[in-house]
Coordinates of C-alpha atoms in Angstrom, one line a residue:
M1 CA 29.4 -71.3 -33.1
E2 CA 27.5 -68.1 -34.7
Q3 CA 28.9 -67.6 -38.3
E4 CA 29.0 -63.5 -38.6
I5 CA 27.6 -62.2 -41.6
Y6 CA 29.5 -59.3 -43.1
R7 CA 27.6 -57.0 -45.3
H8 CA 28.6 -53.5 -47.1
V9 CA 27.1 -50.2 -46.5
P10 CA 25.4 -48.9 -49.6
Y11 CA 26.9 -46.6 -51.7
D12 CA 27.1 -46.5 -55.8
I13 CA 31.1 -45.1 -56.8
E14 CA 29.7 -45.2 -60.3
V15 CA 26.4 -43.0 -59.9
E16 CA 29.3 -40.6 -57.8
Q17 CA 31.7 -40.1 -60.6
A18 CA 28.8 -39.8 -63.4
L19 CA 27.4 -36.8 -61.7
L20 CA 30.2 -35.1 -61.0
G21 CA 32.0 -35.6 -65.1
A22 CA 28.5 -33.9 -65.5
I23 CA 29.3 -31.3 -63.6
L24 CA 32.6 -30.8 -65.3
V25 CA 31.2 -31.0 -68.4
D26 CA 28.1 -28.5 -68.0
N27 CA 28.2 -26.2 -65.0
S28 CA 24.9 -25.4 -64.7
A29 CA 24.4 -29.3 -63.3
L30 CA 25.7 -28.0 -60.2
E31 CA 23.5 -25.4 -60.1
R32 CA 19.9 -28.0 -60.3
V33 CA 21.7 -29.9 -58.1
S34 CA 22.7 -27.9 -55.4
S35 CA 19.5 -27.4 -53.1
V36 CA 19.0 -31.1 -52.6
L37 CA 22.4 -32.5 -53.1
K38 CA 25.0 -32.8 -49.8
S39 CA 28.6 -33.5 -49.4
E40 CA 27.9 -36.0 -47.3
H41 CA 25.5 -37.6 -49.6
F42 CA 28.8 -39.0 -51.5
Y43 CA 30.3 -41.9 -49.7
D44 CA 33.8 -41.6 -51.3
P45 CA 35.6 -39.3 -49.2
L46 CA 37.4 -38.0 -52.1
H47 CA 34.4 -37.2 -53.9
Q48 CA 33.4 -35.5 -50.7
R49 CA 36.2 -32.6 -51.2
I50 CA 35.3 -32.6 -55.2
Y51 CA 31.5 -31.7 -54.8
E52 CA 33.0 -28.9 -51.9
V53 CA 35.7 -27.9 -54.0
M54 CA 33.1 -27.1 -57.1
Q55 CA 30.6 -25.6 -54.7
G56 CA 33.2 -23.0 -53.3
Q57 CA 34.6 -22.4 -57.2
L58 CA 31.0 -21.4 -58.5
D59 CA 29.9 -19.5 -55.3
R60 CA 33.7 -17.4 -56.0
C61 CA 32.1 -15.3 -58.4
G62 CA 30.8 -18.1 -61.1
M63 CA 34.3 -19.1 -61.6
V64 CA 34.2 -22.2 -64.8
I65 CA 34.6 -25.7 -62.8
T66 CA 37.0 -27.9 -65.1
P67 CA 39.8 -30.6 -64.5
L68 CA 42.4 -28.2 -65.0
T69 CA 40.9 -25.7 -62.8
L70 CA 39.4 -28.1 -60.0
N71 CA 43.0 -30.2 -60.0
A72 CA 44.9 -26.4 -59.4
A73 CA 42.1 -26.2 -56.1
M74 CA 43.1 -29.8 -54.9
K75 CA 46.5 -29.8 -55.7
A76 CA 47.3 -30.6 -51.9
D77 CA 44.9 -33.2 -51.5
P78 CA 46.8 -36.6 -50.7
G79 CA 43.6 -38.7 -52.2
L80 CA 43.3 -36.7 -55.1
V81 CA 46.8 -37.6 -55.9
E82 CA 46.5 -41.0 -55.4
V83 CA 44.6 -41.5 -57.6
G84 CA 45.8 -39.2 -60.4
G85 CA 45.1 -36.0 -59.6
H86 CA 43.9 -34.0 -63.4
A87 CA 44.2 -37.2 -65.2
Y88 CA 41.2 -39.0 -62.7
L89 CA 39.4 -35.6 -63.1
A90 CA 39.6 -35.2 -67.2
G91 CA 38.7 -39.2 -66.2
L92 CA 35.5 -37.7 -64.9
A93 CA 34.7 -35.6 -67.5
A94 CA 35.1 -37.9 -70.0
A95 CA 32.9 -41.0 -68.7
A96 CA 30.3 -38.3 -68.5
P97 CA 26.9 -39.9 -69.9
A98 CA 25.4 -38.2 -72.7
M99 CA 22.3 -35.3 -71.5
P100 CA 22.4 -37.0 -67.8
N101 CA 19.7 -36.4 -65.6
V102 CA 21.5 -35.2 -62.8
R103 CA 18.6 -34.7 -60.9
D104 CA 17.5 -38.2 -60.9
Y105 CA 22.1 -39.0 -59.1
A106 CA 21.6 -36.2 -56.8
R107 CA 17.9 -38.5 -55.8
I108 CA 20.5 -42.1 -55.8
L109 CA 22.7 -40.7 -53.5
Q110 CA 20.5 -39.3 -51.3
E111 CA 18.8 -42.3 -51.1
L112 CA 22.1 -44.5 -50.4
A113 CA 23.3 -41.4 -48.0
I114 CA 20.3 -42.2 -46.1
R115 CA 19.9 -45.9 -45.6
R116 CA 23.6 -45.4 -44.6
G117 CA 22.2 -43.2 -42.1
L118 CA 19.8 -45.5 -40.6
I119 CA 22.6 -48.8 -40.1
H120 CA 24.3 -46.0 -37.8
V121 CA 21.3 -44.9 -36.2
G122 CA 20.6 -48.6 -35.8
E123 CA 23.8 -49.1 -34.4
D124 CA 23.8 -46.2 -31.8
I125 CA 20.3 -48.3 -30.9
V126 CA 21.2 -51.0 -30.3
N127 CA 24.6 -49.7 -28.4
A128 CA 22.4 -47.9 -26.2
A129 CA 20.1 -50.4 -25.5
Y130 CA 22.9 -52.6 -24.0
E131 CA 25.2 -49.5 -22.3
A132 CA 21.9 -47.5 -20.5
P133 CA 22.3 -46.6 -17.7
H134 CA 20.0 -47.8 -14.7
D135 CA 18.6 -44.2 -14.4
K136 CA 17.4 -44.2 -18.0
S137 CA 13.8 -45.5 -18.8
P138 CA 13.5 -47.8 -22.1
Q139 CA 10.6 -44.9 -22.7
T140 CA 13.2 -42.4 -23.3
Q141 CA 15.1 -44.6 -25.1
I142 CA 12.7 -44.6 -27.5
E143 CA 12.1 -41.1 -27.4
D144 CA 15.6 -40.6 -28.2
A145 CA 15.7 -43.2 -31.1
E146 CA 12.6 -41.4 -32.7
K147 CA 14.0 -38.1 -32.7
A148 CA 17.2 -39.3 -33.6
L149 CA 15.7 -41.1 -36.8
Y150 CA 13.7 -38.0 -37.3
R151 CA 16.5 -35.7 -37.9
L152 CA 17.5 -38.4 -40.5
S153 CA 14.3 -38.4 -42.4
D154 CA 15.3 -34.6 -42.2
T155 CA 17.9 -34.8 -44.8
A156 CA 15.1 -36.2 -47.3
R157 CA 13.8 -32.6 -47.4
Y158 CA 16.4 -30.5 -47.8
G159 CA 14.8 -28.0 -49.6
E160 CA 14.1 -26.9 -53.2
G161 CA 16.4 -23.8 -52.5
P162 CA 14.4 -20.1 -53.1
L163 CA 11.7 -19.9 -55.5
D164 CA 11.5 -17.3 -58.5
F165 CA 8.5 -14.6 -58.2
A166 CA 7.2 -16.3 -61.4
E167 CA 6.7 -19.8 -59.7
S168 CA 5.4 -18.1 -56.7
L169 CA 3.1 -16.7 -58.4
R170 CA 1.9 -19.7 -60.1
R171 CA 1.6 -21.3 -56.9
T172 CA -0.7 -18.9 -55.5
L173 CA -2.9 -18.9 -58.3
E174 CA -3.3 -23.1 -57.7
S175 CA -4.0 -22.0 -54.3
A176 CA -6.7 -19.6 -54.8
E177 CA -7.6 -21.7 -57.9
R178 CA -8.0 -24.9 -55.6
A179 CA -9.8 -22.1 -52.7
Q180 CA -12.2 -21.0 -55.8
A181 CA -13.0 -24.8 -56.6
R182 CA -14.5 -25.3 -53.0
G183 CA -17.5 -23.1 -53.9
G184 CA -16.7 -21.0 -50.5
R185 CA -16.2 -23.8 -48.2
I186 CA -13.4 -23.4 -45.6
S187 CA -9.9 -24.2 -46.6
G188 CA -8.6 -25.8 -43.3
V189 CA -10.2 -28.0 -41.1
A190 CA -13.3 -26.8 -39.6
S191 CA -13.7 -25.8 -35.4
G192 CA -17.2 -26.6 -35.6
F193 CA -18.1 -23.1 -35.2
S194 CA -18.5 -21.1 -38.1
D195 CA -18.4 -17.8 -37.8
L196 CA -14.5 -18.6 -36.5
D197 CA -14.2 -20.6 -40.0
S198 CA -15.2 -17.7 -41.5
L199 CA -12.9 -15.5 -40.0
L200 CA -9.4 -17.6 -40.0
G201 CA -10.9 -19.5 -43.2
G202 CA -10.3 -23.1 -40.3
L203 CA -7.7 -24.2 -38.8
Q204 CA -4.9 -23.6 -41.4
P205 CA -1.6 -26.1 -41.4
S206 CA 1.7 -24.7 -40.1
D207 CA -0.4 -22.3 -37.6
L208 CA 0.1 -22.0 -33.9
I209 CA -3.2 -21.6 -32.6
I210 CA -3.0 -20.0 -28.9
V211 CA -6.1 -20.3 -26.3
A212 CA -5.8 -18.2 -23.9
G213 CA -7.4 -17.6 -20.8
R214 CA -8.3 -17.2 -17.2
P215 CA -9.0 -20.5 -15.6
G216 CA -12.9 -21.6 -15.1
M217 CA -13.4 -19.8 -18.6
G218 CA -13.9 -23.4 -20.3
K219 CA -10.8 -23.0 -22.0
T220 CA -10.3 -26.7 -22.2
S221 CA -13.9 -27.3 -23.2
L222 CA -13.6 -25.3 -26.3
A223 CA -10.4 -27.2 -27.4
T224 CA -11.9 -30.3 -26.8
N225 CA -15.5 -29.4 -29.0
M226 CA -13.1 -28.2 -31.3
A227 CA -11.1 -31.2 -31.6
F228 CA -14.3 -33.2 -31.1
H229 CA -15.6 -31.7 -34.4
A230 CA -13.3 -32.1 -36.4
A231 CA -12.6 -36.3 -35.6
R232 CA -16.5 -36.2 -36.8
A233 CA -16.0 -34.4 -39.3
Y234 CA -13.3 -36.6 -40.5
V235 CA -15.5 -39.9 -40.5
Q236 CA -19.0 -38.2 -42.1
D237 CA -16.8 -36.9 -44.5
M238 CA -14.7 -40.3 -45.5
E239 CA -17.9 -42.0 -44.6
A240 CA -20.0 -40.0 -47.7
G241 CA -17.0 -39.8 -50.0
A242 CA -15.9 -36.5 -50.3
E243 CA -12.6 -35.9 -51.9
Q244 CA -11.4 -32.8 -49.4
S245 CA -12.5 -33.7 -45.5
R246 CA -13.2 -30.2 -43.5
G247 CA -12.2 -32.1 -40.3
A248 CA -9.1 -34.2 -39.7
P249 CA -7.4 -37.1 -37.0
V250 CA -6.6 -35.4 -34.0
L251 CA -3.8 -36.2 -31.3
L252 CA -4.9 -34.5 -27.7
F253 CA -2.4 -33.6 -25.1
S254 CA -4.2 -33.9 -21.9
L255 CA -1.8 -32.8 -19.5
E256 CA -3.9 -31.6 -16.4
M257 CA -7.2 -34.1 -17.2
A258 CA -7.0 -37.7 -17.8
A259 CA -8.5 -39.0 -20.8
Q260 CA -11.0 -41.2 -19.1
Q261 CA -12.3 -37.1 -17.6
L262 CA -12.2 -35.9 -21.3
S263 CA -13.7 -38.6 -22.8
A264 CA -16.8 -38.1 -19.8
R265 CA -16.9 -34.3 -20.9
I266 CA -17.4 -35.4 -24.7
L267 CA -20.0 -37.7 -23.7
S268 CA -22.1 -35.9 -21.9
E269 CA -21.7 -33.0 -24.2
Q270 CA -23.2 -35.5 -27.3
T271 CA -25.8 -37.1 -24.9
E272 CA -26.8 -33.8 -23.0
I273 CA -26.6 -35.6 -20.0
E274 CA -25.0 -33.8 -16.7
M275 CA -21.8 -34.2 -15.8
W276 CA -22.4 -35.1 -12.4
K277 CA -25.0 -37.9 -13.8
I278 CA -22.1 -39.1 -15.6
R279 CA -19.5 -39.3 -12.6
N280 CA -21.8 -40.3 -9.7
G281 CA -23.7 -42.9 -11.6
K282 CA -27.4 -41.7 -11.5
F283 CA -29.2 -42.5 -14.7
A284 CA -32.5 -42.7 -15.8
E285 CA -33.0 -45.6 -17.6
S286 CA -33.2 -43.8 -20.8
E287 CA -30.1 -42.1 -20.3
W288 CA -28.5 -45.2 -19.9
E289 CA -29.3 -46.3 -23.0
K290 CA -28.2 -43.3 -24.4
F291 CA -25.3 -42.9 -22.9
V292 CA -24.0 -46.5 -23.8
L293 CA -25.8 -46.3 -27.8
T294 CA -23.8 -42.8 -28.0
M295 CA -20.6 -44.3 -26.7
Q296 CA -20.6 -47.0 -29.2
E297 CA -21.1 -44.4 -32.0
L298 CA -17.8 -42.3 -30.8
S299 CA -16.1 -44.9 -30.5
T300 CA -14.9 -45.0 -33.8
L301 CA -13.3 -41.8 -33.8
P302 CA -10.1 -40.5 -34.8
L303 CA -9.8 -38.7 -31.6
Y304 CA -6.2 -39.8 -30.1
I305 CA -5.6 -38.7 -25.7
D306 CA -2.3 -38.7 -24.6
D307 CA -2.8 -37.4 -20.6
T308 CA 1.1 -38.6 -19.7
G309 CA 1.6 -35.5 -17.1
G310 CA 4.9 -33.7 -17.0
I311 CA 5.6 -34.6 -20.4
S312 CA 8.7 -32.3 -22.0
I313 CA 8.1 -30.5 -25.1
A314 CA 10.7 -32.7 -27.3
Q315 CA 8.2 -36.0 -26.2
I316 CA 5.4 -34.5 -27.5
A317 CA 7.5 -33.8 -30.9
A318 CA 8.4 -37.0 -30.9
R319 CA 4.7 -38.4 -30.3
A320 CA 3.3 -36.0 -32.8
R321 CA 5.4 -36.7 -35.2
R322 CA 5.0 -40.8 -34.9
M323 CA 1.0 -40.3 -35.1
R324 CA 1.4 -38.2 -37.9
R325 CA 3.3 -41.2 -40.3
E326 CA 0.5 -43.8 -38.4
K327 CA -2.4 -42.3 -37.9
K328 CA -2.5 -39.3 -40.8
I329 CA -3.0 -36.9 -37.6
G330 CA -4.2 -33.1 -39.1
L331 CA -4.4 -31.4 -35.5
V332 CA -2.8 -31.1 -32.4
V333 CA -4.2 -29.9 -29.2
I334 CA -2.2 -29.4 -26.1
D335 CA -3.7 -28.5 -22.6
H336 CA -1.9 -26.8 -21.5
I337 CA 1.4 -24.8 -22.1
Q338 CA 1.9 -23.9 -18.5
L339 CA 2.1 -27.6 -17.7
V340 CA 4.6 -28.9 -20.3
A341 CA 8.3 -29.8 -18.8
P342 CA 11.5 -27.7 -20.8
S343 CA 13.8 -30.3 -22.7
R344 CA 16.1 -28.3 -20.0
R345 CA 15.6 -27.5 -16.6
T346 CA 16.7 -23.3 -15.9
E347 CA 16.2 -21.1 -13.2
N348 CA 14.1 -19.2 -16.2
R349 CA 10.5 -19.8 -16.7
V350 CA 10.2 -17.2 -19.0
Q351 CA 12.6 -18.7 -20.9
E352 CA 11.2 -21.8 -20.3
I353 CA 7.9 -20.9 -21.7
T354 CA 10.1 -19.6 -24.5
E355 CA 11.5 -22.4 -26.0
I356 CA 8.3 -24.6 -25.5
S357 CA 6.2 -22.3 -27.7
K358 CA 9.0 -21.9 -30.2
G359 CA 9.1 -25.6 -30.2
L360 CA 5.4 -25.8 -31.0
K361 CA 5.4 -23.7 -34.2
V362 CA 8.5 -26.2 -35.4
L363 CA 6.1 -28.7 -34.6
A364 CA 3.3 -26.9 -36.5
K365 CA 5.6 -26.2 -39.6
D366 CA 7.2 -29.5 -39.9
L367 CA 4.1 -31.7 -39.9
D368 CA 2.5 -28.9 -41.6
V369 CA -1.1 -29.3 -39.5
P370 CA -2.9 -26.4 -36.9
V371 CA -1.3 -26.8 -33.6
I372 CA -3.8 -25.7 -30.9
A373 CA -2.1 -24.7 -27.3
L374 CA -3.8 -23.4 -24.4
S375 CA -2.4 -20.9 -22.4
Q376 CA -3.5 -19.4 -18.6
L377 CA -3.4 -16.3 -17.8
S378 CA -2.1 -14.5 -14.8
R379 CA -4.3 -12.7 -12.1
S380 CA -3.4 -9.6 -13.2
V381 CA -6.5 -9.7 -15.5
D382 CA -8.8 -10.2 -13.0
S383 CA -7.6 -6.8 -10.9
R384 CA -9.1 -4.6 -13.5
D385 CA -12.5 -3.1 -14.3
D386 CA -12.8 -4.8 -17.7
K387 CA -11.8 -8.2 -17.1
R388 CA -11.5 -8.7 -21.2
P389 CA -8.1 -10.2 -21.9
V390 CA -5.6 -8.3 -24.4
L391 CA -2.2 -9.4 -26.2
S392 CA -0.2 -7.9 -23.4
D393 CA -1.8 -10.3 -21.2
L394 CA 0.6 -12.2 -22.6
R395 CA 3.8 -10.5 -22.2
E396 CA 4.9 -12.3 -19.5
S397 CA 4.7 -16.0 -21.0
G398 CA 7.8 -15.5 -22.9
S399 CA 7.5 -15.3 -26.9
I400 CA 3.9 -17.0 -26.8
E401 CA 2.6 -13.7 -28.8
Q402 CA 5.2 -13.4 -31.2
D403 CA 5.0 -17.6 -31.4
A404 CA 1.5 -17.6 -32.6
D405 CA 0.1 -17.2 -35.7
V406 CA -3.5 -17.0 -34.0
V407 CA -4.3 -15.7 -30.8
M408 CA -7.9 -16.3 -28.9
F409 CA -9.1 -15.1 -25.2
V410 CA -12.3 -17.1 -24.4
Y411 CA -14.3 -14.6 -22.1
R412 CA -17.0 -15.2 -20.2
E413 CA -19.0 -12.4 -18.2
E414 CA -21.2 -14.2 -16.3
Y415 CA -18.3 -16.1 -14.6
Y416 CA -17.6 -12.9 -13.2
L417 CA -20.7 -11.5 -12.5
K418 CA -22.2 -14.4 -10.2
S419 CA -19.4 -13.3 -7.5
R420 CA -20.3 -10.0 -7.3
E421 CA -23.8 -10.0 -6.4
P422 CA -25.5 -6.9 -4.8
E423 CA -27.4 -7.0 -1.5
P424 CA -30.5 -8.4 -3.0
G425 CA -33.4 -5.7 -3.0
T426 CA -31.0 -2.4 -3.6
P427 CA -31.4 -1.1 -7.0
D428 CA -27.5 -2.7 -7.8
H429 CA -29.1 -5.9 -7.6
G430 CA -31.7 -5.2 -10.0
K431 CA -29.2 -3.7 -12.8
W432 CA -27.3 -6.7 -12.1
L433 CA -29.9 -9.0 -12.9
E434 CA -30.4 -7.7 -16.4
K435 CA -26.7 -8.3 -16.6
M436 CA -26.9 -11.8 -15.4
E437 CA -29.6 -11.8 -17.9
R438 CA -27.5 -10.5 -20.7
A439 CA -24.6 -12.8 -20.2
H440 CA -26.6 -15.7 -19.4
R441 CA -24.6 -18.9 -21.1
R442 CA -22.8 -16.5 -23.4
A443 CA -19.3 -16.5 -24.1
E444 CA -16.7 -13.9 -26.3
L445 CA -13.6 -15.7 -27.8
L446 CA -12.1 -12.4 -28.8
V447 CA -9.2 -13.0 -31.4
E448 CA -6.8 -10.3 -31.1
K449 CA -4.0 -11.5 -32.9
H450 CA -4.4 -13.0 -36.7
R451 CA -1.0 -13.7 -38.8
H452 CA -3.1 -14.1 -41.7
G453 CA -5.9 -11.4 -42.0
A454 CA -8.3 -9.9 -39.8
T455 CA -9.2 -9.9 -36.2
N456 CA -12.8 -9.8 -34.5
K457 CA -14.3 -11.0 -31.2
V458 CA -17.2 -14.7 -32.3
E459 CA -20.1 -14.8 -29.6
L460 CA -20.0 -18.1 -29.2
F461 CA -23.0 -20.2 -26.8
F462 CA -21.8 -22.1 -23.6
D463 CA -23.9 -24.8 -21.8
D464 CA -22.4 -25.2 -19.0
R465 CA -24.3 -28.4 -17.7
Y466 CA -22.4 -30.1 -20.8
T467 CA -19.6 -28.5 -21.3
R468 CA -19.8 -27.3 -24.5
F469 CA -19.4 -24.2 -27.0
S470 CA -21.7 -24.0 -29.7
N471 CA -22.6 -21.4 -32.6
L472 CA -24.6 -18.5 -30.9
A473 CA -27.0 -18.6 -34.3
N474 CA -28.2 -22.3 -33.5
E475 CA -29.5 -22.1 -29.6
S476 CA -32.1 -20.2 -27.4
V477 CA -29.9 -18.5 -24.7

């Protein structure tokens, strides 16, 4: 017969008493810990209530907190009466250590509370596994467990409270000094497109970046190019021993295209072997050798592709948080927003998209990484003479425009011109040929919103043979 082992949950009553006593002796100690310590971080329920009353007294016009005033405020509390009332509070003050580091006490209590929370979450996970209904998959249970653990980890980041302006200015100065030390290099993750990086300063941490356009404009290709460049730049800089990498490990959620198809696109781009050859296996001998060699070279890139279909915003957040912990990802890409499932279904798709875009912004801020999210545009764009998208084209897509820090549209004039060829031999056909020549393999990236700076148009080269965008200055159009 197995012997049950009973273990006490972690707590430290003496530290709780020392902290409360320190506050009674010096009320300013409460101000030093209140931004990081909550009442639930105490284990003893009486100590929780004492701390709450202390906070309330401080909030009421800075009322002085003493054993006398505290006892008067809690005279109806049976728990305090049971341990002696005023005598207990006076004992806390009398036993308070001289010159205590109350922030250390607060940290200890917070960590003990998190450990207790881990125990409770673990018990809930075990019970849920035993009692799960048949229609709830194990994967869903795992994701629920991850969300519970992440909520618990949030208690460790309770915040430091408001900053005074002097401290805010000091941090701004430090940021400017770091920027100066970079010698003009961008501060964010490199996109691989020099003009875009100059405009944005790279893909900035905590930014939600929307890349929108009509089908056929090359949104997926652009995002894949950015993801590949970030992963490759990270490896190159790490191998070179750089203190700070231009790139980052990347997590790409591909809701429309399989991981194998995305990998084929990247190989086509890097080997300059056309996609139809890769799909059909029509390689020349030299091309096959190049293909295999390139595949081996790229296999070490920190680029992680999740092609789960119908994934929800909650699942995306849970997986991204796990990859942030395990793989230190510094860039998240979602292709595309309209294929993300809401956490709960409603009849209003605009509300669902709003929930998704807000969730992505929260994710970018929580992980402190740039999040690139692709978005489709409606057919109304094609009904205009000038088919360049504008911000108002996103108005029907929930709060995407409001939630985004950067909004950019992909536009290729050549795509539209191909479908409007006039009758050969006519004057209009000659004008059309001139337009086609100017537009051939050119793309425009229209940065229409930039929360931190200027907007502008970035011209790129697009080679549809290899689904590759590149800097226009580097190519012969």
